[in-house]
mmCIF file of C-alpha atoms and ligand atoms in Angstrom:
data_model
loop_
_atom_site.group_PDB
_atom_site.id
_atom_site.type_symbol
_atom_site.label_atom_id
_atom_site.label_comp_id
_atom_site.label_asym_id
_atom_site.label_seq_id
_atom_site.Cartn_x
_atom_site.Cartn_y
_atom_site.Cartn_z
ATOM 1 C CA MET A 1 46.198 50.326 -15.967
ATOM 2 C CA ASN A 2 47.779 47.074 -17.217
ATOM 3 C CA ASN A 3 51.278 45.556 -17.136
ATOM 4 C CA GLN A 4 52.317 47.328 -20.346
ATOM 5 C CA ASP A 5 51.345 50.533 -18.824
ATOM 6 C CA LEU A 6 53.415 49.953 -15.714
ATOM 7 C CA ILE A 7 56.320 48.964 -17.772
ATOM 8 C CA LYS A 8 56.036 52.017 -19.856
ATOM 9 C CA ILE A 9 55.932 54.110 -16.632
ATOM 10 C CA ALA A 10 58.958 52.530 -15.310
ATOM 11 C CA ALA A 11 60.687 53.285 -18.631
ATOM 12 C CA ASP A 12 59.588 56.960 -18.596
ATOM 13 C CA PHE A 13 59.897 57.809 -14.869
ATOM 14 C CA GLY A 14 62.463 55.452 -13.697
ATOM 15 C CA SER A 15 62.338 52.475 -11.199
ATOM 16 C CA PRO A 16 61.308 52.067 -8.627
ATOM 17 C CA ALA A 17 58.038 54.021 -8.901
ATOM 18 C CA TYR A 18 54.756 54.323 -7.060
ATOM 19 C CA VAL A 19 51.778 54.278 -9.543
ATOM 20 C CA TYR A 20 48.253 55.039 -8.299
ATOM 21 C CA ASP A 21 45.184 54.324 -10.269
ATOM 22 C CA ALA A 22 42.645 57.231 -10.022
ATOM 23 C CA GLU A 23 39.811 54.998 -11.206
ATOM 24 C CA LYS A 24 40.281 52.554 -8.404
ATOM 25 C CA ILE A 25 40.369 55.371 -5.899
ATOM 26 C CA THR A 26 37.063 56.780 -7.472
ATOM 27 C CA SER A 27 35.252 53.376 -7.303
ATOM 28 C CA GLN A 28 36.195 52.889 -3.693
ATOM 29 C CA TYR A 29 34.890 56.172 -2.803
ATOM 30 C CA ASP A 30 31.668 55.537 -4.780
ATOM 31 C CA ARG A 31 31.259 52.231 -3.024
ATOM 32 C CA LEU A 32 31.407 53.734 0.444
ATOM 33 C CA THR A 33 29.074 56.656 -0.366
ATOM 34 C CA SER A 34 26.483 54.332 -2.090
ATOM 35 C CA ALA A 35 26.537 52.093 1.047
ATOM 36 C CA PHE A 36 25.473 55.070 2.960
ATOM 37 C CA SER A 37 23.273 56.745 0.310
ATOM 38 C CA ASN A 38 20.442 56.880 2.745
ATOM 39 C CA ILE A 39 22.157 59.108 4.981
ATOM 40 C CA GLU A 40 21.189 62.720 4.534
ATOM 41 C CA SER A 41 24.435 64.185 5.534
ATOM 42 C CA LEU A 42 27.380 61.890 5.034
ATOM 43 C CA ARG A 43 31.121 63.132 5.214
ATOM 44 C CA ILE A 44 33.933 61.023 4.029
ATOM 45 C CA ASN A 45 37.004 62.575 5.380
ATOM 46 C CA TYR A 46 40.059 60.900 3.745
ATOM 47 C CA ALA A 47 42.900 60.129 6.083
ATOM 48 C CA VAL A 48 45.696 62.023 4.691
ATOM 49 C CA LYS A 49 48.413 60.044 6.326
ATOM 50 C CA ALA A 50 47.809 57.102 4.096
ATOM 51 C CA LEU A 51 48.965 58.796 0.973
ATOM 52 C CA SER A 52 49.509 62.563 1.193
ATOM 53 C CA ASN A 53 50.498 63.657 -2.362
ATOM 54 C CA ILE A 54 48.824 66.925 -3.167
ATOM 55 C CA SER A 55 47.451 65.619 -6.337
ATOM 56 C CA ILE A 56 45.789 62.711 -4.566
ATOM 57 C CA LEU A 57 44.292 65.350 -2.197
ATOM 58 C CA LYS A 58 42.991 67.240 -5.122
ATOM 59 C CA LEU A 59 41.478 64.065 -6.584
ATOM 60 C CA MET A 60 39.723 63.332 -3.191
ATOM 61 C CA LYS A 61 38.511 66.944 -3.238
ATOM 62 C CA SER A 62 37.048 66.376 -6.754
ATOM 63 C CA LEU A 63 35.190 63.289 -5.506
ATOM 64 C CA GLY A 64 33.628 65.416 -2.629
ATOM 65 C CA ALA A 65 35.716 64.124 0.236
ATOM 66 C CA GLY A 66 36.731 66.019 3.232
ATOM 67 C CA LEU A 67 40.105 65.394 5.002
ATOM 68 C CA ASP A 68 41.116 63.778 8.205
ATOM 69 C CA THR A 69 44.508 65.035 9.393
ATOM 70 C CA VAL A 70 46.913 64.271 12.267
ATOM 71 C CA SER A 71 49.351 67.108 12.116
ATOM 72 C CA ILE A 72 49.329 70.793 11.259
ATOM 73 C CA GLN A 73 51.550 69.921 8.206
ATOM 74 C CA GLU A 74 48.858 67.588 6.880
ATOM 75 C CA VAL A 75 46.287 70.389 7.546
ATOM 76 C CA LYS A 76 48.496 72.734 5.463
ATOM 77 C CA LEU A 77 48.801 70.190 2.664
ATOM 78 C CA GLY A 78 45.017 70.008 2.654
ATOM 79 C CA LEU A 79 44.530 73.765 2.463
ATOM 80 C CA LYS A 80 47.220 73.973 -0.351
ATOM 81 C CA ALA A 81 45.202 71.394 -2.167
ATOM 82 C CA GLY A 82 42.332 73.720 -2.016
ATOM 83 C CA PHE A 83 40.159 72.309 0.757
ATOM 84 C CA ASP A 84 37.882 74.499 2.733
ATOM 85 C CA PRO A 85 39.105 74.494 6.282
ATOM 86 C CA SER A 86 35.406 73.581 7.380
ATOM 87 C CA HIS A 87 35.994 70.254 5.434
ATOM 88 C CA ILE A 88 39.174 69.300 7.424
ATOM 89 C CA ILE A 89 39.107 67.665 10.673
ATOM 90 C CA TYR A 90 42.251 67.519 12.838
ATOM 91 C CA THR A 91 42.596 64.448 14.999
ATOM 92 C CA PRO A 92 46.002 64.548 16.732
ATOM 93 C CA ASN A 93 47.409 62.508 19.534
ATOM 94 C CA GLY A 94 50.176 63.773 21.907
ATOM 95 C CA VAL A 95 50.617 67.034 20.173
ATOM 96 C CA SER A 96 51.078 70.371 21.905
ATOM 97 C CA LEU A 97 48.441 72.839 22.978
ATOM 98 C CA GLU A 98 50.135 75.442 20.854
ATOM 99 C CA GLU A 99 49.849 73.333 17.760
ATOM 100 C CA ILE A 100 46.086 72.841 18.384
ATOM 101 C CA GLU A 101 45.759 76.515 18.836
ATOM 102 C CA GLU A 102 47.545 77.185 15.615
ATOM 103 C CA VAL A 103 45.208 74.700 13.767
ATOM 104 C CA THR A 104 42.151 76.454 15.376
ATOM 105 C CA LYS A 105 43.215 79.724 13.793
ATOM 106 C CA LEU A 106 43.206 78.169 10.289
ATOM 107 C CA GLY A 107 39.496 77.353 10.845
ATOM 108 C CA VAL A 108 39.833 73.625 10.918
ATOM 109 C CA GLN A 109 37.553 71.360 13.018
ATOM 110 C CA ILE A 110 39.605 70.110 16.041
ATOM 111 C CA ASN A 111 39.298 66.828 17.791
ATOM 112 C CA ILE A 112 40.625 66.457 21.229
ATOM 113 C CA ASP A 113 41.665 63.025 22.776
ATOM 114 C CA ASN A 114 42.794 63.868 26.320
ATOM 115 C CA LEU A 115 41.381 65.525 29.319
ATOM 116 C CA SER A 116 44.352 67.564 30.196
ATOM 117 C CA ILE A 117 44.435 69.423 26.823
ATOM 118 C CA LEU A 118 40.663 69.552 26.729
ATOM 119 C CA GLU A 119 40.489 71.513 29.938
ATOM 120 C CA GLN A 120 43.313 73.865 29.044
ATOM 121 C CA PHE A 121 41.809 74.443 25.607
ATOM 122 C CA GLY A 122 38.286 74.874 26.964
ATOM 123 C CA THR A 123 39.419 77.321 29.534
ATOM 124 C CA MET A 124 41.155 79.550 26.984
ATOM 125 C CA HIS A 125 38.861 79.218 23.974
ATOM 126 C CA PRO A 126 35.241 78.255 25.279
ATOM 127 C CA LYS A 127 33.636 79.420 22.092
ATOM 128 C CA VAL A 128 35.643 77.128 19.638
ATOM 129 C CA PRO A 129 33.553 74.013 18.717
ATOM 130 C CA VAL A 130 35.427 70.900 19.569
ATOM 131 C CA CYS A 131 34.865 67.299 18.721
ATOM 132 C CA ILE A 132 35.897 64.691 21.416
ATOM 133 C CA ARG A 133 37.493 61.408 20.659
ATOM 134 C CA ILE A 134 36.458 58.675 22.873
ATOM 135 C CA ASN A 135 38.029 55.275 23.486
ATOM 136 C CA PRO A 136 35.094 52.854 23.702
ATOM 137 C CA HIS A 137 37.487 49.931 24.635
ATOM 138 C CA VAL A 138 36.066 47.681 22.191
ATOM 139 C CA MET A 139 38.148 45.403 20.037
ATOM 140 C CA ALA A 140 37.345 42.280 18.033
ATOM 141 C CA GLY A 141 38.782 39.463 19.926
ATOM 142 C CA GLY A 142 38.718 36.561 17.489
ATOM 143 C CA ASN A 143 35.939 36.793 15.050
ATOM 144 C CA THR A 144 32.947 36.431 17.253
ATOM 145 C CA ASN A 145 33.893 37.773 20.621
ATOM 146 C CA ILE A 146 33.540 41.371 21.881
ATOM 147 C CA SER A 147 36.204 42.082 24.238
ATOM 148 C CA VAL A 148 36.545 45.418 26.158
ATOM 149 C CA GLY A 149 40.226 45.276 25.877
ATOM 150 C CA HIS A 150 42.499 48.270 24.640
ATOM 151 C CA ILE A 151 42.286 49.658 28.077
ATOM 152 C CA ASP A 152 45.867 50.795 27.788
ATOM 153 C CA SER A 153 45.521 52.406 24.385
ATOM 154 C CA LYS A 154 46.977 55.842 24.109
ATOM 155 C CA PHE A 155 44.192 57.037 21.946
ATOM 156 C CA GLY A 156 41.017 58.742 22.884
ATOM 157 C CA ILE A 157 39.353 59.604 26.225
ATOM 158 C CA SER A 158 38.257 56.517 28.076
ATOM 159 C CA ILE A 159 34.549 56.081 28.386
ATOM 160 C CA HIS A 160 35.237 55.403 32.060
ATOM 161 C CA GLN A 161 36.202 58.938 32.303
ATOM 162 C CA ILE A 162 32.991 60.391 30.949
ATOM 163 C CA PRO A 163 31.933 61.918 34.282
ATOM 164 C CA HIS A 164 35.357 63.876 34.535
ATOM 165 C CA LEU A 165 34.907 64.885 30.846
ATOM 166 C CA LEU A 166 31.373 66.280 31.559
ATOM 167 C CA ARG A 167 32.638 68.280 34.484
ATOM 168 C CA ILE A 168 35.372 69.985 32.246
ATOM 169 C CA VAL A 169 32.789 70.704 29.655
ATOM 170 C CA GLU A 170 30.429 72.202 32.236
ATOM 171 C CA ASN A 171 33.098 74.223 34.101
ATOM 172 C CA THR A 172 34.584 75.694 30.913
ATOM 173 C CA GLY A 173 31.280 76.094 29.108
ATOM 174 C CA MET A 174 32.880 74.842 26.016
ATOM 175 C CA ASN A 175 30.944 73.804 22.917
ATOM 176 C CA ILE A 176 31.059 70.166 21.863
ATOM 177 C CA ASN A 177 29.910 69.726 18.376
ATOM 178 C CA GLY A 178 31.046 66.145 17.631
ATOM 179 C CA ILE A 179 31.977 62.873 19.103
ATOM 180 C CA HIS A 180 34.461 60.717 17.492
ATOM 181 C CA MET A 181 35.978 57.244 17.750
ATOM 182 C CA HIS A 182 38.729 55.447 15.748
ATOM 183 C CA THR A 183 39.525 52.160 17.324
ATOM 184 C CA GLY A 184 42.126 51.265 14.804
ATOM 185 C CA SER A 185 40.834 47.685 14.518
ATOM 186 C CA ASP A 186 39.278 46.261 11.534
ATOM 187 C CA ILE A 187 35.573 46.240 10.842
ATOM 188 C CA LEU A 188 35.506 42.699 10.014
ATOM 189 C CA ASP A 189 32.954 41.774 12.446
ATOM 190 C CA ILE A 190 30.144 44.166 11.814
ATOM 191 C CA GLU A 191 28.449 43.408 15.086
ATOM 192 C CA VAL A 192 31.557 44.346 16.954
ATOM 193 C CA PHE A 193 31.698 47.719 15.117
ATOM 194 C CA LEU A 194 28.011 48.227 15.858
ATOM 195 C CA TYR A 195 28.516 47.516 19.405
ATOM 196 C CA ALA A 196 31.334 50.148 19.705
ATOM 197 C CA SER A 197 28.784 52.466 17.870
ATOM 198 C CA GLU A 198 26.406 52.061 20.701
ATOM 199 C CA ILE A 199 28.928 53.281 23.070
ATOM 200 C CA LEU A 200 29.409 56.314 20.768
ATOM 201 C CA PHE A 201 25.687 56.937 20.808
ATOM 202 C CA ASP A 202 25.517 56.628 24.589
ATOM 203 C CA THR A 203 28.190 59.095 24.997
ATOM 204 C CA ALA A 204 26.643 61.486 22.395
ATOM 205 C CA LYS A 205 23.372 61.725 24.448
ATOM 206 C CA HIS A 206 25.276 63.813 27.104
ATOM 207 C CA PHE A 207 25.776 66.565 24.618
ATOM 208 C CA LYS A 208 23.133 68.914 23.416
ATOM 209 C CA ASP A 209 24.646 70.769 20.372
ATOM 210 C CA LEU A 210 26.261 68.015 18.355
ATOM 211 C CA GLU A 211 26.453 68.409 14.721
ATOM 212 C CA PHE A 212 28.242 65.217 13.814
ATOM 213 C CA LEU A 213 29.221 61.701 14.854
ATOM 214 C CA ASP A 214 32.515 60.434 13.463
ATOM 215 C CA PHE A 215 32.978 56.635 13.281
ATOM 216 C CA GLY A 216 36.702 56.795 12.263
ATOM 217 C CA SER A 217 37.899 54.025 10.039
ATOM 218 C CA GLY A 218 38.744 50.319 10.137
ATOM 219 C CA PHE A 219 37.580 49.284 6.783
ATOM 220 C CA LYS A 220 39.701 46.292 5.751
ATOM 221 C CA VAL A 221 40.734 45.559 2.316
ATOM 222 C CA PRO A 222 42.015 42.375 0.772
ATOM 223 C CA TYR A 223 45.774 41.879 0.270
ATOM 224 C CA LYS A 224 45.513 38.487 -1.435
ATOM 225 C CA PRO A 225 42.830 36.370 -3.030
ATOM 226 C CA GLY A 226 40.799 34.839 -0.348
ATOM 227 C CA ASP A 227 41.278 37.505 2.237
ATOM 228 C CA ILE A 228 38.155 38.669 4.017
ATOM 229 C CA GLU A 229 37.270 42.220 3.613
ATOM 230 C CA THR A 230 34.581 44.577 5.279
ATOM 231 C CA ASN A 231 31.295 43.942 3.782
ATOM 232 C CA ILE A 232 30.572 47.603 3.271
ATOM 233 C CA GLU A 233 27.036 47.138 1.835
ATOM 234 C CA GLU A 234 25.872 45.216 4.726
ATOM 235 C CA PHE A 235 27.712 47.534 7.169
ATOM 236 C CA GLY A 236 26.175 50.598 5.427
ATOM 237 C CA GLU A 237 22.687 49.171 5.654
ATOM 238 C CA LYS A 238 22.907 48.191 9.458
ATOM 239 C CA LEU A 239 24.622 51.301 10.569
ATOM 240 C CA THR A 240 22.245 53.616 8.629
ATOM 241 C CA ARG A 241 19.345 52.119 10.213
ATOM 242 C CA ARG A 242 20.795 52.509 13.701
ATOM 243 C CA PHE A 243 22.087 55.912 13.082
ATOM 244 C CA LYS A 244 18.671 57.221 11.741
ATOM 245 C CA ASP A 245 17.025 55.761 15.079
ATOM 246 C CA PHE A 246 19.507 57.616 17.016
ATOM 247 C CA CYS A 247 18.972 60.911 15.281
ATOM 248 C CA LYS A 248 15.252 60.522 15.882
ATOM 249 C CA GLU A 249 15.962 59.955 19.609
ATOM 250 C CA TYR A 250 18.418 62.803 19.740
ATOM 251 C CA GLY A 251 15.958 65.175 18.030
ATOM 252 C CA ARG A 252 18.062 66.372 15.056
ATOM 253 C CA GLU A 253 19.623 65.095 11.941
ATOM 254 C CA LEU A 254 23.355 64.727 12.589
ATOM 255 C CA THR A 255 26.159 64.200 10.002
ATOM 256 C CA LEU A 256 27.687 60.848 9.848
ATOM 257 C CA ALA A 257 31.394 60.917 9.235
ATOM 258 C CA PHE A 258 33.995 58.392 8.365
ATOM 259 C CA GLU A 259 37.824 58.853 7.783
ATOM 260 C CA PRO A 260 39.112 55.954 5.646
ATOM 261 C CA GLY A 261 42.606 55.954 4.433
ATOM 262 C CA LYS A 262 43.480 52.383 3.490
ATOM 263 C CA PHE A 263 40.107 51.640 2.021
ATOM 264 C CA LEU A 264 40.345 54.592 -0.437
ATOM 265 C CA VAL A 265 43.892 54.244 -1.651
ATOM 266 C CA SER A 266 45.538 50.884 -0.753
ATOM 267 C CA GLU A 267 44.388 48.775 -3.728
ATOM 268 C CA ALA A 268 44.925 51.725 -6.136
ATOM 269 C CA GLY A 269 48.689 51.624 -5.721
ATOM 270 C CA LYS A 270 51.264 49.466 -7.382
ATOM 271 C CA PHE A 271 54.921 49.799 -6.498
ATOM 272 C CA VAL A 272 57.173 48.909 -9.368
ATOM 273 C CA ALA A 273 60.828 47.825 -8.817
ATOM 274 C CA LYS A 274 63.399 46.175 -11.062
ATOM 275 C CA VAL A 275 65.209 43.014 -10.243
ATOM 276 C CA ASN A 276 68.948 43.705 -9.941
ATOM 277 C CA VAL A 277 70.173 40.293 -9.321
ATOM 278 C CA ILE A 278 69.008 36.719 -8.922
ATOM 279 C CA LYS A 279 70.999 35.040 -6.272
ATOM 280 C CA GLN A 280 70.890 31.357 -5.893
ATOM 281 C CA THR A 281 72.033 29.937 -2.521
ATOM 282 C CA THR A 282 71.850 26.301 -1.399
ATOM 283 C CA SER A 283 68.409 26.733 -0.039
ATOM 284 C CA THR A 284 66.767 29.803 -1.570
ATOM 285 C CA VAL A 285 66.615 31.841 -4.798
ATOM 286 C CA PHE A 286 66.700 35.523 -3.978
ATOM 287 C CA ALA A 287 65.319 38.115 -6.308
ATOM 288 C CA GLY A 288 67.064 41.325 -5.404
ATOM 289 C CA VAL A 289 65.257 44.548 -6.373
ATOM 290 C CA ASP A 290 66.369 48.228 -6.637
ATOM 291 C CA SER A 291 64.535 49.106 -3.452
ATOM 292 C CA GLY A 292 64.277 48.200 0.245
ATOM 293 C CA PHE A 293 62.426 49.282 3.390
ATOM 294 C CA ASN A 294 63.532 52.718 2.601
ATOM 295 C CA HIS A 295 60.822 52.658 0.060
ATOM 296 C CA LEU A 296 58.294 50.240 1.302
ATOM 297 C CA ILE A 297 58.611 49.261 5.002
ATOM 298 C CA ARG A 298 55.270 47.675 5.628
ATOM 299 C CA PRO A 299 56.344 44.071 5.178
ATOM 300 C CA MET A 300 59.127 44.503 7.629
ATOM 301 C CA LEU A 301 57.343 46.791 10.091
ATOM 302 C CA TYR A 302 54.028 45.063 10.237
ATOM 303 C CA GLY A 303 54.588 41.870 8.385
ATOM 304 C CA SER A 304 51.997 42.893 5.856
ATOM 305 C CA ASN A 305 51.831 40.704 2.722
ATOM 306 C CA HIS A 306 51.980 42.477 -0.398
ATOM 307 C CA GLU A 307 51.402 40.355 -3.482
ATOM 308 C CA ILE A 308 54.298 40.376 -5.941
ATOM 309 C CA HIS A 309 53.936 39.939 -9.692
ATOM 310 C CA ASN A 310 56.445 39.595 -12.436
ATOM 311 C CA ILE A 311 54.960 42.005 -14.958
ATOM 312 C CA SER A 312 57.903 41.449 -17.425
ATOM 313 C CA ASN A 313 57.095 37.808 -17.818
ATOM 314 C CA PRO A 314 53.571 37.143 -16.350
ATOM 315 C CA ASP A 315 53.084 33.970 -18.130
ATOM 316 C CA GLY A 316 56.469 32.391 -17.063
ATOM 317 C CA LYS A 317 56.584 29.201 -15.177
ATOM 318 C CA PRO A 318 56.092 29.862 -11.506
ATOM 319 C CA ARG A 319 58.996 29.369 -9.236
ATOM 320 C CA PHE A 320 59.690 30.089 -5.636
ATOM 321 C CA TYR A 321 61.692 33.356 -4.647
ATOM 322 C CA SER A 322 62.428 35.351 -1.689
ATOM 323 C CA VAL A 323 62.114 38.997 -2.878
ATOM 324 C CA VAL A 324 64.663 41.154 -1.096
ATOM 325 C CA GLY A 325 65.875 44.679 -1.213
ATOM 326 C CA TYR A 326 69.282 46.372 -1.586
ATOM 327 C CA ILE A 327 69.543 47.806 1.944
ATOM 328 C CA CYS A 328 72.370 46.864 4.217
ATOM 329 C CA GLU A 329 69.976 45.055 6.636
ATOM 330 C CA THR A 330 67.559 42.425 6.351
ATOM 331 C CA ASP A 331 64.711 43.688 4.110
ATOM 332 C CA THR A 332 62.573 40.850 2.894
ATOM 333 C CA PHE A 333 59.543 41.823 0.881
ATOM 334 C CA GLY A 334 58.381 38.323 0.581
ATOM 335 C CA ASN A 335 59.557 34.879 1.560
ATOM 336 C CA ASN A 336 59.126 31.959 -0.581
ATOM 337 C CA ARG A 337 56.704 33.447 -3.059
ATOM 338 C CA ARG A 338 55.403 31.747 -6.098
ATOM 339 C CA ILE A 339 56.107 34.071 -8.803
ATOM 340 C CA ALA A 340 56.531 33.716 -12.710
ATOM 341 C CA GLU A 341 60.000 32.927 -13.458
ATOM 342 C CA ILE A 342 62.203 36.014 -12.833
ATOM 343 C CA LYS A 343 65.283 37.123 -14.956
ATOM 344 C CA GLU A 344 67.546 39.894 -14.014
ATOM 345 C CA GLY A 345 66.214 43.218 -15.266
ATOM 346 C CA ASP A 346 62.480 42.043 -14.996
ATOM 347 C CA LEU A 347 60.108 44.392 -13.361
ATOM 348 C CA LEU A 348 58.046 43.365 -10.284
ATOM 349 C CA ALA A 349 54.815 45.025 -9.308
ATOM 350 C CA PHE A 350 53.779 45.037 -5.496
ATOM 351 C CA ASN A 351 50.122 45.256 -4.835
ATOM 352 C CA ASN A 352 48.335 47.253 -2.176
ATOM 353 C CA ALA A 353 51.004 49.972 -2.350
ATOM 354 C CA GLY A 354 48.762 52.977 -2.103
ATOM 355 C CA ALA A 355 48.363 53.337 1.722
ATOM 356 C CA TYR A 356 51.061 53.877 4.161
ATOM 357 C CA CYS A 357 53.806 53.061 1.570
ATOM 358 C CA PHE A 358 55.197 56.167 0.058
ATOM 359 C CA THR A 359 54.292 58.274 3.181
ATOM 360 C CA MET A 360 56.655 56.051 5.227
ATOM 361 C CA ALA A 361 59.507 56.120 2.842
ATOM 362 C CA SER A 362 62.766 57.462 3.919
ATOM 363 C CA ASN A 363 66.301 58.137 2.657
ATOM 364 C CA TYR A 364 68.011 55.367 4.591
ATOM 365 C CA ASN A 365 71.226 54.303 2.850
ATOM 366 C CA SER A 366 71.063 57.722 1.228
ATOM 367 C CA ARG A 367 68.882 56.381 -1.498
ATOM 368 C CA TYR A 368 66.371 58.706 -3.213
ATOM 369 C CA ARG A 369 62.769 58.453 -2.589
ATOM 370 C CA PRO A 370 60.893 57.172 -5.742
ATOM 371 C CA ALA A 371 58.740 58.945 -8.213
ATOM 372 C CA GLU A 372 54.967 58.991 -7.813
ATOM 373 C CA VAL A 373 52.694 58.643 -10.851
ATOM 374 C CA LEU A 374 48.941 59.030 -11.167
ATOM 375 C CA TRP A 375 47.194 56.991 -13.706
ATOM 376 C CA TYR A 376 44.232 59.130 -14.725
ATOM 377 C CA ASN A 377 41.935 58.850 -17.712
ATOM 378 C CA GLY A 378 44.248 56.303 -19.440
ATOM 379 C CA GLU A 379 47.349 58.384 -19.026
ATOM 380 C CA ALA A 380 50.255 58.603 -16.782
ATOM 381 C CA HIS A 381 50.838 61.763 -14.867
ATOM 382 C CA LEU A 382 54.078 62.421 -12.784
ATOM 383 C CA ILE A 383 52.815 63.711 -9.372
ATOM 384 C CA ARG A 384 56.140 63.650 -7.580
ATOM 385 C CA LYS A 385 59.732 63.553 -9.168
ATOM 386 C CA ARG A 386 62.290 61.101 -7.996
ATOM 387 C CA GLU A 387 64.590 62.787 -5.547
ATOM 388 C CA GLU A 388 68.019 63.704 -6.717
ATOM 389 C CA PHE A 389 71.444 64.133 -4.968
ATOM 390 C CA GLU A 390 70.552 67.771 -4.459
ATOM 391 C CA ASP A 391 67.633 66.602 -2.257
ATOM 392 C CA LEU A 392 69.761 64.565 0.029
ATOM 393 C CA VAL A 393 72.085 67.540 1.019
ATOM 394 C CA ARG A 394 69.506 70.371 0.830
ATOM 395 C CA ASN A 395 69.187 71.041 4.448
ATOM 396 C CA GLN A 396 72.543 69.779 5.543
ATOM 397 C CA VAL A 397 74.945 72.347 7.014
ATOM 398 C CA GLU A 398 78.538 71.497 6.109
ATOM 399 C CA LEU A 399 81.016 72.371 8.654
ATOM 400 C CA ASP A 400 84.458 73.546 7.505
ATOM 401 C CA PHE A 401 86.807 72.059 10.043
ATOM 402 C CA ASP A 402 89.671 74.228 9.112
ATOM 403 C CA THR A 403 87.787 77.402 10.303
ATOM 404 C CA VAL A 404 85.501 76.115 13.047
ATOM 405 C CA LYS A 405 87.116 76.355 16.490
ATOM 406 C CA VAL A 406 86.350 73.304 18.548
HETATM 407 C C1 PLP B 501 45.016 56.375 10.547
HETATM 408 C C2 PLP B 501 43.733 56.907 10.907
HETATM 409 C C3 PLP B 501 42.698 56.669 10.081
HETATM 410 C C4 PLP B 501 42.793 55.922 8.723
HETATM 411 O O1 PLP B 501 42.864 54.614 9.081
HETATM 412 P P1 PLP B 501 42.779 53.447 7.951
HETATM 413 O O2 PLP B 501 43.057 52.254 8.541
HETATM 414 O O3 PLP B 501 43.975 53.875 6.903
HETATM 415 O O4 PLP B 501 41.499 53.569 7.267
HETATM 416 C C5 PLP B 501 41.445 57.303 10.461
HETATM 417 N N1 PLP B 501 41.387 58.067 11.517
HETATM 418 C C6 PLP B 501 42.364 58.295 12.439
HETATM 419 C C7 PLP B 501 42.158 59.122 13.520
HETATM 420 C C8 PLP B 501 43.608 57.787 12.141
HETATM 421 O O5 PLP B 501 44.582 57.944 12.930
#
């Protein structure tokens, strides 16, 4: 997928557009599975919330992935994409008991992350196998420290509450078949992650009927040249060794599960937008594109750094630009970026636009959400149409003030 391909896609499907490279998704999947090739039973459950287009889910299915979901709607998308419910894990936070029960009926593996719901669920459905999400209270502090912070995180059952957890399991007679953690922090320092894994192993020893251990995600991907990323190969080697030792100790081969989102799809995505206007002020040259945080909010929400390239003039003389959107609020994609000279009408491509980009898009300013395109086997395939005016008004109920009594 080169610049000319992206330019053609923008011409065919309009700008802005999200474009995903299936080959990159596949190679990331292969990289992860190769790093853990010595594990007998490995499950990669793709985190749907990163990029939830059904065609992407189908691609994941063809690769052999399962799904990690956080809402019943994501579960339903997965089922629609053809996943077997047994290959879907549901890891919600703060959802109602009713929703968890509904998901249970669909045959999906549930993962519970608080004691209150665990007790209620276990009392009513003692036979349904449940995975438990723990909070190991581990996060990387700097690059070398292990700090037991995160004590106030809303996710997971604190390891300090294990005795209480065990009482609930015993009293209800419920069946715990998995232990899970997802700390949300990056696996940059492999030792820190392995330290957290030890806490997972320690917790797992309390349960006799486990089938799997789920290590969540945290795989970091590079956003710009020179960024550090998780050394997957080294990580695979070290965790595999430790996992195998644990299984021996435990007395049974368990499944090792991960649930990466960003790692699988971030780098595969490009966001292509057109420059509407070049605006020179006394201090800055702005390049204003036909988009804003309605389409790509991560730079404004998290300060994430998406590289921006001028694909219409890649060999132009580099100059400094602030790339901004067309929303009536500050929506800066990049401040003072060195980009090949931009003219009005040029197309810019934003990197790392696969994960948490389209899925966080909105209709703010009553703009349409963009098209999504999958680049597969050297061809562009439309996998979501750009919205139209009809989409903006579909669920609105128009009151007629001449007839409504107020
Ligand atoms: C978001 C999420 C993931 C995926 O995280 P990435 O950083 O995108 O890999 C995995 N598991 C759970 C429970 C999540 O909430």
